[in-house]
Coordinates of C-alpha atoms and ligand atoms in Angstrom, one line a residue:
M1 CA -18.6 -307.8 31.9
A2 CA -22.0 -307.3 33.6
A3 CA -21.9 -306.1 37.2
K4 CA -22.5 -308.9 39.8
R5 CA -26.1 -308.9 41.0
I6 CA -26.3 -307.7 44.6
Q7 CA -27.5 -310.4 47.0
S8 CA -26.2 -309.3 50.3
I9 CA -25.7 -305.8 51.8
A10 CA -24.4 -304.4 55.0
V11 CA -25.5 -301.2 56.6
M12 CA -23.7 -299.0 59.1
T13 CA -24.1 -295.7 60.9
G14 CA -20.9 -293.6 61.4
G15 CA -20.0 -290.3 63.1
G16 CA -22.2 -288.4 65.7
D17 CA -25.7 -289.8 66.0
C18 CA -28.7 -287.9 64.9
P19 CA -32.5 -288.2 64.9
G20 CA -33.6 -290.2 61.8
L21 CA -30.8 -292.8 61.7
N22 CA -33.2 -295.6 62.7
A23 CA -35.7 -294.4 60.1
V24 CA -33.0 -294.8 57.4
I25 CA -32.0 -298.2 58.7
R26 CA -35.6 -299.3 58.7
A27 CA -36.2 -298.1 55.1
V28 CA -32.9 -299.8 53.9
V29 CA -33.7 -303.1 55.6
K30 CA -37.4 -303.2 54.7
T31 CA -36.8 -302.2 51.0
A32 CA -33.9 -304.7 50.7
I33 CA -35.9 -307.6 52.2
N34 CA -39.4 -306.8 51.0
K35 CA -38.7 -305.8 47.5
Y36 CA -35.4 -307.5 46.6
R37 CA -35.1 -310.4 49.0
L38 CA -31.6 -309.4 49.9
N39 CA -29.6 -310.7 52.9
V40 CA -29.0 -307.7 55.2
W41 CA -26.2 -307.3 57.8
G42 CA -25.9 -304.6 60.4
V43 CA -22.4 -303.4 61.3
R44 CA -22.1 -302.4 64.9
D45 CA -20.6 -299.0 66.0
G46 CA -19.7 -297.6 62.6
Y47 CA -16.3 -298.4 61.0
L48 CA -15.1 -299.7 64.4
G49 CA -17.5 -302.7 63.9
L50 CA -16.0 -303.4 60.5
I51 CA -12.5 -303.3 61.9
E52 CA -13.4 -305.6 64.7
N53 CA -15.7 -307.8 62.6
R54 CA -18.8 -307.1 64.6
M55 CA -21.8 -307.7 62.3
E56 CA -25.1 -309.4 62.6
R57 CA -27.9 -310.4 60.3
L58 CA -30.9 -308.0 60.3
A59 CA -34.3 -309.5 59.8
Y60 CA -37.4 -307.7 58.9
N61 CA -38.7 -307.7 62.4
D62 CA -35.5 -306.3 63.8
V63 CA -36.4 -302.9 62.3
S64 CA -40.0 -302.8 63.5
N65 CA -41.0 -300.0 65.8
I66 CA -37.9 -297.9 65.3
L67 CA -39.1 -295.3 62.9
T68 CA -39.8 -292.8 65.6
V69 CA -36.9 -293.6 67.9
G70 CA -33.8 -291.3 68.1
G71 CA -30.2 -292.6 68.0
T72 CA -29.2 -295.7 66.1
I73 CA -30.0 -299.4 66.9
L74 CA -26.6 -300.2 65.3
G75 CA -24.5 -298.0 67.5
T76 CA -22.0 -295.5 66.1
S77 CA -18.5 -294.2 66.5
N78 CA -16.8 -290.9 65.5
T79 CA -13.3 -292.0 66.5
A80 CA -12.5 -294.9 64.2
N81 CA -10.9 -294.3 60.8
P82 CA -9.9 -297.6 59.1
F83 CA -7.3 -295.8 57.0
R84 CA -5.7 -294.2 60.1
F85 CA -6.7 -296.3 63.0
A86 CA -5.3 -295.1 66.3
V87 CA -3.7 -297.8 68.4
Q88 CA -2.2 -297.1 71.8
S89 CA 1.4 -298.2 71.9
G90 CA 2.8 -297.5 75.4
P91 CA 2.5 -293.8 76.1
R92 CA 2.2 -293.1 72.4
M93 CA -0.6 -293.4 69.8
Q94 CA 0.3 -295.2 66.6
Y95 CA -1.8 -294.9 63.4
K96 CA -2.3 -298.0 61.2
D97 CA -4.1 -298.6 57.9
V98 CA -6.5 -301.5 58.7
S99 CA -8.7 -300.9 55.7
D100 CA -7.7 -304.3 54.1
R101 CA -9.0 -306.0 57.1
C102 CA -12.4 -304.4 56.6
V103 CA -12.5 -305.3 53.0
R104 CA -11.7 -308.9 54.0
V105 CA -14.4 -309.0 56.6
L106 CA -17.0 -307.9 54.1
A107 CA -15.7 -310.4 51.4
E108 CA -15.7 -313.3 53.9
G109 CA -19.2 -312.4 54.9
G110 CA -20.3 -312.6 51.2
I111 CA -21.3 -308.9 51.3
D112 CA -21.6 -307.2 47.9
A113 CA -22.3 -303.6 49.0
L114 CA -22.0 -301.4 52.1
I115 CA -24.4 -298.6 52.9
C116 CA -22.7 -295.9 54.9
I117 CA -25.1 -293.6 56.7
G118 CA -23.0 -290.6 58.0
G119 CA -21.6 -287.2 57.6
D120 CA -18.4 -285.7 56.0
G121 CA -16.0 -288.0 57.9
T122 CA -17.9 -291.2 57.1
M123 CA -18.2 -290.2 53.4
A124 CA -14.5 -289.4 53.1
T125 CA -13.8 -292.9 54.4
A126 CA -16.5 -294.4 52.2
A127 CA -14.8 -292.7 49.2
E128 CA -11.5 -294.3 50.2
F129 CA -13.1 -297.7 50.3
A130 CA -14.6 -297.2 46.9
K131 CA -11.1 -296.6 45.6
K132 CA -10.2 -300.0 47.0
G133 CA -13.0 -301.7 45.0
L134 CA -15.8 -301.9 47.6
T135 CA -19.3 -301.1 46.3
V136 CA -20.5 -298.4 48.6
M137 CA -23.5 -296.1 48.8
G138 CA -23.7 -293.1 51.1
V139 CA -26.7 -291.6 52.9
P140 CA -26.3 -288.0 54.2
K141 CA -26.7 -287.5 57.9
T142 CA -25.8 -284.8 60.3
I143 CA -27.7 -282.3 62.5
D144 CA -25.1 -279.7 61.3
N145 CA -26.5 -279.8 57.7
D146 CA -23.0 -279.2 56.4
L147 CA -22.6 -282.2 54.0
Y148 CA -21.6 -281.1 50.6
G149 CA -23.8 -282.0 47.6
T150 CA -27.2 -282.2 49.3
D151 CA -29.6 -279.4 50.1
V152 CA -30.4 -281.0 53.4
T153 CA -29.3 -283.8 55.6
F154 CA -31.8 -285.7 57.8
G155 CA -31.5 -284.8 61.5
F156 CA -31.1 -281.1 60.8
H157 CA -34.8 -280.3 60.9
T158 CA -35.2 -282.1 64.3
A159 CA -32.2 -280.3 65.7
V160 CA -33.6 -276.9 64.6
T161 CA -36.9 -277.8 66.2
T162 CA -35.2 -278.7 69.5
A163 CA -33.1 -275.5 69.4
T164 CA -36.0 -273.3 68.6
E165 CA -38.1 -274.7 71.5
A166 CA -35.2 -274.0 73.8
I167 CA -34.8 -270.4 72.5
D168 CA -38.6 -269.9 73.0
K169 CA -38.2 -271.0 76.6
V170 CA -35.2 -268.8 77.2
H171 CA -37.1 -265.9 75.7
T172 CA -39.6 -265.7 78.6
T173 CA -37.0 -265.9 81.3
A174 CA -34.8 -263.3 79.5
S175 CA -37.7 -260.9 79.3
S176 CA -38.7 -261.5 82.9
H177 CA -35.2 -260.8 84.2
H178 CA -34.2 -258.1 81.7
R179 CA -31.2 -260.1 80.8
I180 CA -29.1 -261.0 77.8
M181 CA -29.4 -264.7 77.2
I182 CA -26.9 -266.5 74.9
V183 CA -28.0 -269.8 73.5
E184 CA -25.1 -271.9 72.2
V185 CA -26.1 -274.4 69.5
M186 CA -24.0 -277.0 67.6
G187 CA -22.4 -276.3 64.3
R188 CA -18.6 -276.6 64.1
Y189 CA -17.8 -275.0 60.7
A190 CA -21.2 -274.2 59.4
G191 CA -23.9 -272.1 61.1
W192 CA -27.0 -273.7 59.7
I193 CA -28.6 -274.6 63.0
A194 CA -27.8 -271.2 64.6
L195 CA -29.2 -269.4 61.5
Y196 CA -32.5 -271.4 61.2
A197 CA -33.2 -271.8 64.9
G198 CA -32.2 -268.1 65.4
V199 CA -34.6 -266.9 62.8
A200 CA -37.3 -269.2 63.9
G201 CA -36.8 -268.2 67.6
G202 CA -36.6 -264.4 66.8
A203 CA -33.0 -264.1 68.0
D204 CA -31.7 -260.5 68.1
V205 CA -28.2 -261.6 67.3
I206 CA -27.1 -264.7 65.4
L207 CA -23.4 -265.6 65.3
I208 CA -22.2 -268.2 62.8
P209 CA -18.7 -269.5 61.9
E210 CA -19.0 -268.1 58.4
I211 CA -19.3 -264.5 59.7
P212 CA -16.7 -263.7 62.3
Y213 CA -18.2 -261.1 64.7
E214 CA -16.9 -258.0 66.4
P215 CA -17.7 -258.0 70.1
Q216 CA -18.2 -254.3 70.2
A217 CA -20.9 -254.5 67.4
I218 CA -22.9 -257.0 69.5
C219 CA -22.6 -254.7 72.6
D220 CA -23.7 -251.6 70.6
Y221 CA -26.6 -253.5 69.2
V222 CA -27.8 -254.7 72.6
L223 CA -27.4 -251.3 74.2
E224 CA -29.3 -249.7 71.3
R225 CA -32.2 -252.2 72.0
S226 CA -32.0 -251.2 75.6
R227 CA -32.3 -247.5 74.8
R228 CA -35.4 -248.4 72.7
G229 CA -37.0 -250.0 75.8
K230 CA -36.1 -253.6 74.9
R231 CA -34.6 -254.6 78.2
F232 CA -33.6 -258.1 77.1
S233 CA -31.9 -259.7 74.1
I234 CA -31.4 -263.2 72.7
V235 CA -28.1 -264.1 71.2
V236 CA -27.9 -267.5 69.3
A237 CA -24.3 -268.6 68.7
A238 CA -23.0 -271.6 66.8
E239 CA -20.3 -273.4 68.8
G240 CA -17.9 -272.6 66.0
A241 CA -18.5 -268.9 66.0
R242 CA -15.5 -266.7 66.6
A243 CA -14.5 -263.1 66.9
K244 CA -12.8 -261.4 63.9
D245 CA -9.5 -261.5 65.7
G246 CA -10.2 -264.6 67.8
Q247 CA -10.2 -268.4 67.7
M248 CA -12.9 -271.0 68.0
V249 CA -13.4 -272.1 71.6
V250 CA -12.1 -275.7 71.9
S251 CA -13.5 -277.7 74.9
K252 CA -11.4 -280.8 74.4
R253 CA -9.2 -282.8 72.0
I254 CA -9.9 -286.5 71.5
A255 CA -6.7 -288.3 70.7
G256 CA -7.0 -290.7 67.8
S257 CA -10.3 -289.2 66.5
P258 CA -10.2 -288.3 62.7
D259 CA -11.3 -284.8 63.7
P260 CA -9.9 -284.5 67.2
I261 CA -11.3 -281.1 68.1
R262 CA -14.5 -280.8 70.1
L263 CA -15.9 -277.3 70.4
G264 CA -18.1 -275.8 73.1
G265 CA -17.9 -272.8 75.4
I266 CA -18.4 -269.8 73.1
G267 CA -21.6 -269.0 75.0
P268 CA -20.1 -268.3 78.4
V269 CA -17.2 -266.4 76.7
L270 CA -19.7 -264.2 75.0
A271 CA -21.7 -263.7 78.2
D272 CA -18.6 -262.4 80.0
Q273 CA -17.7 -260.1 77.1
I274 CA -21.2 -258.7 76.7
A275 CA -21.7 -258.2 80.4
E276 CA -18.4 -256.3 80.6
C277 CA -19.0 -253.9 77.7
T278 CA -22.7 -253.3 78.4
G279 CA -23.0 -253.5 82.1
L280 CA -26.1 -255.7 81.6
E281 CA -26.7 -259.1 83.2
C282 CA -25.9 -262.0 80.9
R283 CA -26.4 -265.8 81.1
A284 CA -25.4 -268.6 78.7
V285 CA -27.1 -271.9 77.9
I286 CA -25.2 -274.6 76.0
L287 CA -27.7 -276.9 74.3
G288 CA -25.0 -279.4 73.3
H289 CA -26.0 -283.0 72.7
V290 CA -29.7 -282.4 73.5
Q291 CA -29.9 -281.3 69.8
R292 CA -28.8 -284.8 68.7
G293 CA -31.5 -286.6 70.7
G294 CA -35.2 -287.2 70.6
T295 CA -37.7 -288.4 68.2
P296 CA -37.2 -287.2 64.6
T297 CA -39.7 -284.7 63.2
P298 CA -42.1 -285.9 60.5
Y299 CA -39.9 -284.1 58.0
D300 CA -36.8 -286.0 59.1
R301 CA -38.7 -289.3 59.2
T302 CA -39.9 -288.9 55.6
L303 CA -36.6 -287.6 54.3
A304 CA -34.8 -290.5 56.0
T305 CA -37.3 -293.0 54.6
N306 CA -36.8 -291.6 51.1
F307 CA -33.0 -291.6 51.5
G308 CA -32.9 -295.2 52.7
H309 CA -35.2 -296.5 50.0
T310 CA -33.3 -294.6 47.3
A311 CA -30.0 -296.0 48.4
I312 CA -31.3 -299.5 47.8
E313 CA -32.9 -298.6 44.5
L314 CA -29.7 -297.0 43.2
L315 CA -27.6 -300.0 44.2
M316 CA -30.0 -302.4 42.5
K317 CA -29.9 -300.3 39.4
G318 CA -26.1 -300.9 39.4
Q319 CA -25.0 -297.5 40.7
K320 CA -22.2 -297.4 43.2
D321 CA -19.9 -295.1 45.1
H322 CA -22.4 -292.3 45.2
L323 CA -24.1 -290.3 47.9
V324 CA -27.9 -290.1 47.9
V325 CA -28.9 -286.4 47.9
L326 CA -31.8 -284.1 47.8
K327 CA -31.1 -281.4 45.2
D328 CA -33.6 -278.7 44.3
G329 CA -36.4 -280.8 45.9
R330 CA -35.5 -284.0 43.9
L331 CA -33.8 -287.2 45.1
S332 CA -30.7 -288.0 43.1
S333 CA -27.1 -288.9 43.8
I334 CA -23.6 -287.6 43.3
P335 CA -20.2 -289.4 43.2
L336 CA -18.7 -289.8 46.7
R337 CA -15.3 -288.5 45.4
R338 CA -17.0 -285.1 44.8
V339 CA -18.2 -285.0 48.5
A340 CA -15.0 -286.1 50.2
G341 CA -13.1 -283.4 52.0
R342 CA -15.6 -280.6 51.4
I343 CA -18.3 -279.1 53.6
K344 CA -21.3 -277.0 52.8
T345 CA -21.1 -273.7 54.7
V346 CA -23.7 -270.9 54.8
P347 CA -23.2 -268.5 51.8
H348 CA -23.0 -264.9 52.9
N349 CA -25.8 -264.0 50.5
H350 CA -28.1 -266.8 51.6
E351 CA -31.8 -265.9 51.5
M352 CA -32.2 -266.7 55.2
I353 CA -29.4 -264.2 56.1
R354 CA -31.0 -261.6 53.9
A355 CA -34.4 -262.2 55.6
A356 CA -32.8 -262.0 59.1
R357 CA -31.1 -258.7 58.3
A358 CA -34.4 -257.4 56.9
V359 CA -36.1 -258.0 60.2
N360 CA -33.2 -256.2 62.0
T361 CA -31.3 -259.3 63.3
S362 CA -27.6 -258.6 63.8
F363 CA -24.8 -260.9 62.8
G364 CA -22.4 -259.2 65.1
I365 CA -20.6 -257.1 62.5
Ligands
F6P1 O1 -21.1 -283.3 63.7 C1 -22.1 -283.3 64.6 C2 -21.7 -282.8 65.9 O2 -22.9 -282.9 66.7 C3 -21.2 -281.4 65.9 O3 -22.2 -280.4 65.8 C4 -20.4 -281.3 67.2 O4 -19.4 -280.4 67.2 C5 -19.8 -282.7 67.3 O5 -20.7 -283.5 66.5 C6 -19.8 -283.2 68.7 O6 -19.1 -284.5 68.8 P1 -19.1 -285.4 70.0 O7 -20.3 -286.3 70.0 O8 -17.9 -286.3 69.8 O9 -19.1 -284.6 71.3

């Protein structure tokens, strides 16, 4: 039997926001209306809007003037998983599978396909919906750049730019005060932002989750620089960095969230450790959500536009349950089931690590 022709689609943004989400929404909506005359619906606040049936029609003009705007006009949520939806019951949290409700909401709205713009959590849920018979298409988002299957996610380039600008600014104050400055960037399980911003900003030490560090090695390195007359050092640490015999620094736990752990605070921990073992003055700066804001860079705008357009083209060609990816410089797609539950970490032999080592950057080991 021939696949049903797609006439109506819904689009949603899930997980943490990132620069370029609006550029994808714009490309999806404009391509769908302009080229294929589809009906387009926007789901509010990620999967939460699906659970609560909060959708609205999107017209061509609704996506005008949003290409350069950070955030998402649809809103997002990183705490709602329809297959394990947290409901407060007295003092306790109960988890319910409300995925059938979401399928019903889409069916009743006459929606033939759902475009899910998100990271690993959003794609894992999209893959579950695909198993239930929904036609879904994923678009890879996250500043962390850790989504499996794609060389790059949109948002990453902007976050690296923001982090690099911050490192550049920290550099001058570090040098004026002869201090060790630690810049903590985002990156829970993958250190892509720390690696790229660290290299771009000329960090002396880069700490990433993939390479657990030895505090003494950092201190030795900084003291050696000091002996050579370099009276300041810049350490860039991913929030998920941890010592060889230590744990990640958890700042809070969000009850009911699919991934309840929120990191943050490795910077001040390192500042204390390095101050103690070197006797040098240390300060820490946590960049946090600043990295998720702002206008997307031209690279992210173009990548996001390509991803959004490709998502519609693939759907109209009859493809479903795939993630649009950029692989070896080419736009293509891979099945969502291959993405679910995996993340793309930095390989120890990555060319950027080799380049950083070649210019004498320490990874704290
Ligand atoms: O996944 C993107 C990300 O920005 C991570 O780098 C960070 O750990 C997390 O989201 C923060 O989440 P929240 O917005 O809930 O604080």
